Amino acid sequence: SCPYEAFVALHAAALSASAVPARHWPSLWHKLENEVFDAGDYFGIMQVEEVEEEEGDNDEMKEKIRKKISPGSQLCYKVIVTNENGLEAANPNSIFLIDHAWTYRIEHARQQLQQVPGLLHRMASLMGIDFHGEVPDETVVDQVLEDMWRYNQTYQLSHGTAEEKVPVWYIMDEFGSRIQHSDNPTFAVAPFFYMPQQIAYTILWPLRDLDTGEEVSRDFAYGETDSLVRKCRLLPWLPREVQDTDHFTREPSDEHYQAILNENKEKLPISIKPPAYAEDKIFKVYTDLQQVLQNLTHSRFEFTDSEQEADILYSFSHFKDYRLQLFPCK
């Protein structure tokens, strides 16, 4: 098969799940294969000098607007279309790669900021935090760790070990991080893991035709239709009063849980008599967790590659059949 067909075979499910139009797939493949970052030919980052008067006169309102336009920064930015011909949504080439400036797992974030050359400077600059020193400053590190949640994106691998499936956090490069929120976005974005290179990018494509000078925006709570949940998800960028919101959690009906049970095709546990084991029995353990494999060293346990012969299943994945031979209540 040709290289493009191989690309589709590997990535069609992910692209379809992200609602990337199929007309863009060939161009996306070309740009990924050749590492074409051509967003600079179509877009520019514009600094917003001041808040317009009609938006609000008091300092509190201006502060809220500042956070909305460029969270965490004293400077305000937005991304606009600069190509003199504008941008056509139907053009197969209207899809763009955004690089990731920082990819990490939470437990490593502080250490990386302290040790990776240039990372703290870049993150501080991206977030509008004043830092010009040569040696990592703990105050600046703390500020980056606090502000980064306004820039963070996340994805989770669907393959690999249990540890590799733990959510990964990332911050887009300066171009991607300057794209602002809108409830009526002009663009869609989605994380995309390119398997041949084992690299994650963000892909950007227009939702409608745009003229020169129009703003590039995206929905920070894309896909969320519940108005209250949407409001809460947007709080870091759009401060709103939610103290009067009814926070009482009502218990769903039995039919609600039964519907979930049916959809997941789960089998509930049945009453069993706890088995008695000899004191010297060696239990066979099946697991897909490296942490268990490396640290379960007691002599009464041994590992097996067969779920069927295992006495204990220690799995990262969700159990759907609870009628397996397991330790009671485990």
mmCIF file of C-alpha atoms in Angstrom:
data_model
loop_
_atom_site.group_PDB
_atom_site.id
_atom_site.type_symbol
_atom_site.label_atom_id
_atom_site.label_comp_id
_atom_site.label_asym_id
_atom_site.label_seq_id
_atom_site.Cartn_x
_atom_site.Cartn_y
_atom_site.Cartn_z
ATOM 1 C CA SER A 1 0.000 0.000 0.000
ATOM 2 C CA CYS A 2 1.086 3.602 -0.533
ATOM 3 C CA PRO A 3 2.402 5.648 2.414
ATOM 4 C CA TYR A 4 -0.783 7.750 2.586
ATOM 5 C CA GLU A 5 -2.974 4.651 2.814
ATOM 6 C CA ALA A 6 -0.772 3.394 5.637
ATOM 7 C CA PHE A 7 -1.208 6.765 7.380
ATOM 8 C CA VAL A 8 -4.992 6.517 7.103
ATOM 9 C CA ALA A 9 -5.002 2.945 8.365
ATOM 10 C CA LEU A 10 -3.083 4.037 11.464
ATOM 11 C CA HIS A 11 -4.807 7.318 12.207
ATOM 12 C CA ALA A 12 -8.318 7.315 10.708
ATOM 13 C CA ALA A 13 -9.980 6.440 14.018
ATOM 14 C CA ALA A 14 -8.268 9.291 15.881
ATOM 15 C CA LEU A 15 -8.935 11.811 13.116
ATOM 16 C CA SER A 16 -12.585 10.829 12.906
ATOM 17 C CA ALA A 17 -12.979 11.013 16.690
ATOM 18 C CA SER A 18 -11.610 14.569 16.586
ATOM 19 C CA ALA A 19 -13.975 15.435 13.699
ATOM 20 C CA VAL A 20 -11.127 16.406 11.380
ATOM 21 C CA PRO A 21 -12.678 16.682 7.878
ATOM 22 C CA ALA A 22 -11.401 13.938 5.570
ATOM 23 C CA ARG A 23 -10.583 16.516 2.873
ATOM 24 C CA HIS A 24 -7.700 17.713 5.093
ATOM 25 C CA TRP A 25 -6.157 14.298 5.725
ATOM 26 C CA PRO A 26 -3.830 14.175 2.675
ATOM 27 C CA SER A 27 -2.430 17.627 3.431
ATOM 28 C CA LEU A 28 -2.050 16.754 7.112
ATOM 29 C CA TRP A 29 -0.111 13.625 6.184
ATOM 30 C CA HIS A 30 2.180 15.658 3.892
ATOM 31 C CA LYS A 31 2.859 18.248 6.581
ATOM 32 C CA LEU A 32 3.515 15.644 9.254
ATOM 33 C CA GLU A 33 5.788 13.590 7.015
ATOM 34 C CA ASN A 34 7.813 16.630 5.964
ATOM 35 C CA GLU A 35 7.492 18.613 9.217
ATOM 36 C CA VAL A 36 5.842 21.547 7.460
ATOM 37 C CA PHE A 37 4.953 24.301 9.936
ATOM 38 C CA ASP A 38 3.408 26.869 7.601
ATOM 39 C CA ALA A 39 1.055 28.664 10.014
ATOM 40 C CA GLY A 40 3.323 31.709 9.780
ATOM 41 C CA ASP A 41 2.318 32.098 6.130
ATOM 42 C CA TYR A 42 -1.329 32.546 7.102
ATOM 43 C CA PHE A 43 -1.471 33.925 10.646
ATOM 44 C CA GLY A 44 0.104 36.556 12.837
ATOM 45 C CA ILE A 45 0.147 37.322 16.552
ATOM 46 C CA MET A 46 -1.130 40.780 17.383
ATOM 47 C CA GLN A 47 -0.577 42.542 20.691
ATOM 48 C CA VAL A 48 -3.650 44.307 22.045
ATOM 49 C CA GLU A 49 -2.527 47.617 23.507
ATOM 50 C CA GLU A 50 -5.523 48.558 25.602
ATOM 51 C CA VAL A 51 -9.003 47.523 26.700
ATOM 52 C CA GLU A 52 -11.774 49.263 24.815
ATOM 53 C CA GLU A 53 -13.882 51.601 26.915
ATOM 54 C CA GLU A 54 -17.208 49.998 26.094
ATOM 55 C CA GLU A 55 -16.043 46.760 27.612
ATOM 56 C CA GLY A 56 -16.072 48.292 31.079
ATOM 57 C CA ASP A 57 -14.798 51.306 32.970
ATOM 58 C CA ASN A 58 -13.869 49.991 36.385
ATOM 59 C CA ASP A 59 -10.563 48.326 37.240
ATOM 60 C CA GLU A 60 -12.175 45.031 38.269
ATOM 61 C CA MET A 61 -13.879 44.647 34.899
ATOM 62 C CA LYS A 62 -10.690 45.514 33.037
ATOM 63 C CA GLU A 63 -8.803 42.904 35.035
ATOM 64 C CA LYS A 64 -11.391 40.263 34.127
ATOM 65 C CA ILE A 65 -11.164 41.226 30.464
ATOM 66 C CA ARG A 66 -7.369 41.125 30.598
ATOM 67 C CA LYS A 67 -7.506 37.557 31.901
ATOM 68 C CA LYS A 68 -9.994 36.646 29.211
ATOM 69 C CA ILE A 69 -7.818 38.012 26.416
ATOM 70 C CA SER A 70 -4.477 36.695 27.603
ATOM 71 C CA PRO A 71 -4.579 34.694 30.831
ATOM 72 C CA GLY A 72 -1.669 35.145 33.206
ATOM 73 C CA SER A 73 -0.065 37.957 31.210
ATOM 74 C CA GLN A 74 0.164 41.739 31.528
ATOM 75 C CA LEU A 75 0.243 41.869 27.725
ATOM 76 C CA CYS A 76 -2.800 41.008 25.635
ATOM 77 C CA TYR A 77 -2.501 38.993 22.442
ATOM 78 C CA LYS A 78 -4.689 37.536 19.771
ATOM 79 C CA VAL A 79 -4.039 35.609 16.574
ATOM 80 C CA ILE A 80 -5.381 36.955 13.279
ATOM 81 C CA VAL A 81 -5.433 35.841 9.643
ATOM 82 C CA THR A 82 -2.690 37.750 7.794
ATOM 83 C CA ASN A 83 -2.724 35.979 4.422
ATOM 84 C CA GLU A 84 -3.873 38.495 1.827
ATOM 85 C CA ASN A 85 -6.251 35.951 0.307
ATOM 86 C CA GLY A 86 -7.807 35.001 3.621
ATOM 87 C CA LEU A 87 -8.546 31.347 4.314
ATOM 88 C CA GLU A 88 -11.078 28.972 2.793
ATOM 89 C CA ALA A 89 -12.454 26.198 4.981
ATOM 90 C CA ALA A 90 -13.025 23.993 1.922
ATOM 91 C CA ASN A 91 -9.399 24.232 0.820
ATOM 92 C CA PRO A 92 -7.817 20.809 1.509
ATOM 93 C CA ASN A 93 -4.603 22.541 2.595
ATOM 94 C CA SER A 94 -6.327 24.594 5.294
ATOM 95 C CA ILE A 95 -4.961 22.514 8.158
ATOM 96 C CA PHE A 96 -1.957 23.459 10.257
ATOM 97 C CA LEU A 97 0.459 21.937 12.746
ATOM 98 C CA ILE A 98 1.069 23.506 16.143
ATOM 99 C CA ASP A 99 4.163 22.379 18.006
ATOM 100 C CA HIS A 100 4.197 21.699 21.734
ATOM 101 C CA ALA A 101 6.568 23.819 23.798
ATOM 102 C CA TRP A 102 6.444 21.584 26.866
ATOM 103 C CA THR A 103 5.141 18.063 27.400
ATOM 104 C CA TYR A 104 5.261 16.559 30.865
ATOM 105 C CA ARG A 105 3.625 14.555 33.612
ATOM 106 C CA ILE A 106 2.626 16.401 36.757
ATOM 107 C CA GLU A 107 5.094 14.669 39.058
ATOM 108 C CA HIS A 108 8.025 15.793 36.868
ATOM 109 C CA ALA A 109 6.948 19.407 36.213
ATOM 110 C CA ARG A 110 8.919 21.186 38.942
ATOM 111 C CA GLN A 111 12.084 19.193 38.314
ATOM 112 C CA GLN A 112 11.957 19.900 34.585
ATOM 113 C CA LEU A 113 11.496 23.634 35.139
ATOM 114 C CA GLN A 114 14.515 23.599 37.427
ATOM 115 C CA GLN A 115 16.790 21.458 35.270
ATOM 116 C CA VAL A 116 15.900 21.630 31.555
ATOM 117 C CA PRO A 117 17.947 24.454 29.987
ATOM 118 C CA GLY A 118 15.796 27.316 28.702
ATOM 119 C CA LEU A 119 12.459 25.797 29.728
ATOM 120 C CA LEU A 120 11.769 28.142 32.651
ATOM 121 C CA HIS A 121 12.676 31.188 30.559
ATOM 122 C CA ARG A 122 10.375 30.094 27.742
ATOM 123 C CA MET A 123 7.427 29.302 30.010
ATOM 124 C CA ALA A 124 7.846 32.554 31.949
ATOM 125 C CA SER A 125 7.940 34.525 28.700
ATOM 126 C CA LEU A 126 4.919 32.685 27.284
ATOM 127 C CA MET A 127 2.906 33.338 30.452
ATOM 128 C CA GLY A 128 4.022 36.969 30.826
ATOM 129 C CA ILE A 129 6.035 36.338 34.011
ATOM 130 C CA ASP A 130 9.021 38.642 34.508
ATOM 131 C CA PHE A 131 12.226 36.589 34.690
ATOM 132 C CA HIS A 132 15.656 37.487 33.327
ATOM 133 C CA GLY A 133 18.002 35.546 35.605
ATOM 134 C CA GLU A 134 20.421 32.796 34.657
ATOM 135 C CA VAL A 135 19.717 30.532 37.628
ATOM 136 C CA PRO A 136 16.209 29.082 38.113
ATOM 137 C CA ASP A 137 14.287 31.174 40.632
ATOM 138 C CA GLU A 138 11.965 29.190 42.905
ATOM 139 C CA THR A 139 9.511 32.089 43.053
ATOM 140 C CA VAL A 140 9.268 32.075 39.252
ATOM 141 C CA VAL A 141 8.987 28.270 39.201
ATOM 142 C CA ASP A 142 6.080 28.487 41.656
ATOM 143 C CA GLN A 143 4.398 31.159 39.527
ATOM 144 C CA VAL A 144 4.730 29.068 36.359
ATOM 145 C CA LEU A 145 3.304 26.034 38.164
ATOM 146 C CA GLU A 146 0.349 28.146 39.291
ATOM 147 C CA ASP A 147 -0.320 29.865 35.963
ATOM 148 C CA MET A 148 0.282 26.862 33.691
ATOM 149 C CA TRP A 149 -3.225 25.509 34.227
ATOM 150 C CA ARG A 150 -4.604 28.292 32.049
ATOM 151 C CA TYR A 151 -2.428 27.051 29.195
ATOM 152 C CA ASN A 152 -2.449 23.309 29.820
ATOM 153 C CA GLN A 153 -3.906 20.815 27.390
ATOM 154 C CA THR A 154 -3.989 17.064 27.871
ATOM 155 C CA TYR A 155 -4.194 13.803 25.993
ATOM 156 C CA GLN A 156 -4.062 10.127 26.885
ATOM 157 C CA LEU A 157 -2.520 7.327 24.844
ATOM 158 C CA SER A 158 -4.817 4.447 23.997
ATOM 159 C CA HIS A 159 -1.977 1.950 23.678
ATOM 160 C CA GLY A 160 1.119 0.980 25.631
ATOM 161 C CA THR A 161 1.624 0.027 29.254
ATOM 162 C CA ALA A 162 -0.620 1.185 32.076
ATOM 163 C CA GLU A 163 1.931 3.844 33.026
ATOM 164 C CA GLU A 164 2.061 5.111 29.437
ATOM 165 C CA LYS A 165 -1.723 5.523 29.468
ATOM 166 C CA VAL A 166 -1.560 8.034 32.340
ATOM 167 C CA PRO A 167 -2.707 11.452 30.999
ATOM 168 C CA VAL A 168 0.037 13.612 29.533
ATOM 169 C CA TRP A 169 -0.047 17.393 29.922
ATOM 170 C CA TYR A 170 1.324 19.824 27.369
ATOM 171 C CA ILE A 171 1.504 23.511 26.569
ATOM 172 C CA MET A 172 1.327 24.602 22.942
ATOM 173 C CA ASP A 173 3.991 26.862 21.468
ATOM 174 C CA GLU A 174 3.671 30.639 21.504
ATOM 175 C CA PHE A 175 1.429 30.649 18.430
ATOM 176 C CA GLY A 176 -0.990 28.032 19.770
ATOM 177 C CA SER A 177 -1.066 29.518 23.265
ATOM 178 C CA ARG A 178 -2.066 32.954 21.906
ATOM 179 C CA ILE A 179 -5.259 31.625 20.298
ATOM 180 C CA GLN A 180 -8.109 32.935 22.425
ATOM 181 C CA HIS A 181 -11.462 31.519 23.487
ATOM 182 C CA SER A 182 -14.786 32.168 21.818
ATOM 183 C CA ASP A 183 -18.215 30.629 22.271
ATOM 184 C CA ASN A 184 -18.471 30.931 18.488
ATOM 185 C CA PRO A 185 -14.995 29.819 17.423
ATOM 186 C CA THR A 186 -13.586 30.279 13.953
ATOM 187 C CA PHE A 187 -11.244 27.271 14.267
ATOM 188 C CA ALA A 188 -11.146 23.819 15.789
ATOM 189 C CA VAL A 189 -8.074 22.296 17.418
ATOM 190 C CA ALA A 190 -7.286 18.756 18.483
ATOM 191 C CA PRO A 191 -4.245 16.918 19.843
ATOM 192 C CA PHE A 192 -2.851 14.352 17.431
ATOM 193 C CA PHE A 193 -0.284 11.631 18.108
ATOM 194 C CA TYR A 194 1.738 10.850 14.992
ATOM 195 C CA MET A 195 2.697 7.218 15.431
ATOM 196 C CA PRO A 196 5.641 6.899 12.998
ATOM 197 C CA GLN A 197 7.540 9.645 14.843
ATOM 198 C CA GLN A 198 5.971 8.996 18.258
ATOM 199 C CA ILE A 199 5.361 12.748 18.537
ATOM 200 C CA ALA A 200 2.240 14.643 19.558
ATOM 201 C CA TYR A 201 1.147 17.813 17.791
ATOM 202 C CA THR A 202 -1.942 19.979 17.885
ATOM 203 C CA ILE A 203 -3.763 20.371 14.589
ATOM 204 C CA LEU A 204 -5.748 23.478 13.651
ATOM 205 C CA TRP A 205 -8.368 23.857 10.916
ATOM 206 C CA PRO A 206 -10.982 26.531 10.069
ATOM 207 C CA LEU A 207 -14.683 26.049 10.706
ATOM 208 C CA ARG A 208 -15.663 28.694 8.137
ATOM 209 C CA ASP A 209 -14.079 30.968 5.555
ATOM 210 C CA LEU A 210 -12.113 33.876 7.018
ATOM 211 C CA ASP A 211 -10.983 37.198 5.555
ATOM 212 C CA THR A 212 -7.686 38.917 6.201
ATOM 213 C CA GLY A 213 -7.674 40.454 9.678
ATOM 214 C CA GLU A 214 -10.277 38.135 11.212
ATOM 215 C CA GLU A 215 -9.398 36.566 14.551
ATOM 216 C CA VAL A 216 -8.428 32.950 15.041
ATOM 217 C CA SER A 217 -10.376 31.629 18.047
ATOM 218 C CA ARG A 218 -11.244 28.273 19.538
ATOM 219 C CA ASP A 219 -13.681 26.963 22.136
ATOM 220 C CA PHE A 220 -11.821 26.201 25.389
ATOM 221 C CA ALA A 221 -14.713 23.982 26.479
ATOM 222 C CA TYR A 222 -15.279 22.335 23.131
ATOM 223 C CA GLY A 223 -18.000 19.688 23.135
ATOM 224 C CA GLU A 224 -19.482 20.663 26.514
ATOM 225 C CA THR A 225 -23.188 21.406 26.156
ATOM 226 C CA ASP A 226 -24.280 21.548 29.818
ATOM 227 C CA SER A 227 -24.430 25.281 30.583
ATOM 228 C CA LEU A 228 -23.331 24.977 34.216
ATOM 229 C CA VAL A 229 -20.459 22.584 33.519
ATOM 230 C CA ARG A 230 -19.400 24.789 30.649
ATOM 231 C CA LYS A 231 -19.405 27.855 32.883
ATOM 232 C CA CYS A 232 -17.263 26.041 35.455
ATOM 233 C CA ARG A 233 -14.799 24.771 32.864
ATOM 234 C CA LEU A 234 -14.321 28.313 31.583
ATOM 235 C CA LEU A 235 -13.809 29.913 35.011
ATOM 236 C CA PRO A 236 -9.996 30.235 34.680
ATOM 237 C CA TRP A 237 -10.516 32.545 31.678
ATOM 238 C CA LEU A 238 -14.007 33.950 32.245
ATOM 239 C CA PRO A 239 -14.503 34.791 35.950
ATOM 240 C CA ARG A 240 -18.159 34.478 36.891
ATOM 241 C CA GLU A 241 -20.194 34.385 40.067
ATOM 242 C CA VAL A 242 -21.236 30.806 40.859
ATOM 243 C CA GLN A 243 -21.775 30.952 44.632
ATOM 244 C CA ASP A 244 -25.542 31.069 44.203
ATOM 245 C CA THR A 245 -25.558 27.961 42.034
ATOM 246 C CA ASP A 246 -27.457 25.017 43.482
ATOM 247 C CA HIS A 247 -24.736 22.478 44.321
ATOM 248 C CA PHE A 248 -26.976 19.787 45.775
ATOM 249 C CA THR A 249 -26.317 16.446 44.091
ATOM 250 C CA ARG A 250 -29.489 14.503 43.457
ATOM 251 C CA GLU A 251 -29.385 10.728 43.427
ATOM 252 C CA PRO A 252 -30.179 9.361 39.951
ATOM 253 C CA SER A 253 -32.930 6.799 39.586
ATOM 254 C CA ASP A 254 -32.307 3.058 39.520
ATOM 255 C CA GLU A 255 -33.109 3.141 35.819
ATOM 256 C CA HIS A 256 -30.149 5.470 35.291
ATOM 257 C CA TYR A 257 -27.699 2.966 36.776
ATOM 258 C CA GLN A 258 -29.346 0.060 34.989
ATOM 259 C CA ALA A 259 -28.937 1.843 31.667
ATOM 260 C CA ILE A 260 -25.204 2.328 32.349
ATOM 261 C CA LEU A 261 -24.919 -1.314 33.357
ATOM 262 C CA ASN A 262 -26.574 -2.412 30.138
ATOM 263 C CA GLU A 263 -24.499 -0.089 27.983
ATOM 264 C CA ASN A 264 -21.214 -1.265 29.534
ATOM 265 C CA LYS A 265 -22.325 -4.911 29.366
ATOM 266 C CA GLU A 266 -21.135 -5.504 32.910
ATOM 267 C CA LYS A 267 -21.859 -8.530 35.027
ATOM 268 C CA LEU A 268 -22.295 -7.769 38.710
ATOM 269 C CA PRO A 269 -20.658 -9.858 41.446
ATOM 270 C CA ILE A 270 -22.587 -12.797 42.838
ATOM 271 C CA SER A 271 -22.552 -13.974 46.429
ATOM 272 C CA ILE A 272 -19.773 -16.479 47.013
ATOM 273 C CA LYS A 273 -18.381 -18.340 49.954
ATOM 274 C CA PRO A 274 -14.866 -17.055 50.628
ATOM 275 C CA PRO A 275 -12.462 -19.857 49.756
ATOM 276 C CA ALA A 276 -9.931 -21.169 52.246
ATOM 277 C CA TYR A 277 -6.333 -21.351 51.128
ATOM 278 C CA ALA A 278 -3.388 -23.243 52.540
ATOM 279 C CA GLU A 279 -0.942 -21.059 54.435
ATOM 280 C CA ASP A 280 1.847 -21.983 52.039
ATOM 281 C CA LYS A 281 -0.128 -21.431 48.816
ATOM 282 C CA ILE A 282 1.655 -19.344 46.233
ATOM 283 C CA PHE A 283 -0.778 -17.027 44.467
ATOM 284 C CA LYS A 284 -0.456 -16.381 40.761
ATOM 285 C CA VAL A 285 -0.816 -12.720 39.808
ATOM 286 C CA TYR A 286 -1.728 -11.323 36.402
ATOM 287 C CA THR A 287 -1.009 -7.593 35.971
ATOM 288 C CA ASP A 288 -0.278 -4.991 33.302
ATOM 289 C CA LEU A 289 1.208 -2.509 35.796
ATOM 290 C CA GLN A 290 4.973 -2.092 35.769
ATOM 291 C CA GLN A 291 4.868 -0.806 39.356
ATOM 292 C CA VAL A 292 3.372 -4.100 40.511
ATOM 293 C CA LEU A 293 5.774 -6.161 38.430
ATOM 294 C CA GLN A 294 8.746 -4.330 39.891
ATOM 295 C CA ASN A 295 7.674 -4.186 43.534
ATOM 296 C CA LEU A 296 5.577 -7.253 44.327
ATOM 297 C CA THR A 297 8.471 -9.424 45.509
ATOM 298 C CA HIS A 298 6.941 -11.426 48.380
ATOM 299 C CA SER A 299 7.658 -15.147 48.074
ATOM 300 C CA ARG A 300 3.946 -16.058 48.200
ATOM 301 C CA PHE A 301 3.285 -14.375 44.864
ATOM 302 C CA GLU A 302 4.404 -15.242 41.356
ATOM 303 C CA PHE A 303 3.459 -13.644 38.060
ATOM 304 C CA THR A 304 1.641 -15.265 35.177
ATOM 305 C CA ASP A 305 0.878 -14.121 31.635
ATOM 306 C CA SER A 306 -2.469 -15.913 31.652
ATOM 307 C CA GLU A 307 -5.576 -14.274 33.110
ATOM 308 C CA GLN A 308 -7.295 -17.663 33.189
ATOM 309 C CA GLU A 309 -4.792 -19.313 35.516
ATOM 310 C CA ALA A 310 -4.295 -16.262 37.731
ATOM 311 C CA ASP A 311 -5.558 -16.155 41.326
ATOM 312 C CA ILE A 312 -5.325 -12.364 41.393
ATOM 313 C CA LEU A 313 -5.963 -9.853 38.610
ATOM 314 C CA TYR A 314 -4.280 -6.496 39.211
ATOM 315 C CA SER A 315 -5.260 -4.484 36.155
ATOM 316 C CA PHE A 316 -5.221 -0.882 35.041
ATOM 317 C CA SER A 317 -8.243 -1.589 32.857
ATOM 318 C CA HIS A 318 -11.820 -1.570 34.088
ATOM 319 C CA PHE A 319 -13.376 -4.915 35.043
ATOM 320 C CA LYS A 320 -16.665 -5.630 33.318
ATOM 321 C CA ASP A 321 -17.103 -9.231 34.442
ATOM 322 C CA TYR A 322 -17.043 -9.426 38.228
ATOM 323 C CA ARG A 323 -17.826 -13.158 38.200
ATOM 324 C CA LEU A 324 -14.166 -14.062 37.775
ATOM 325 C CA GLN A 325 -12.311 -16.015 40.428
ATOM 326 C CA LEU A 326 -10.917 -13.114 42.425
ATOM 327 C CA PHE A 327 -10.081 -12.454 46.031
ATOM 328 C CA PRO A 328 -13.386 -11.577 47.696
ATOM 329 C CA CYS A 329 -13.975 -7.801 47.839
ATOM 330 C CA LYS A 330 -10.740 -7.029 45.968
#
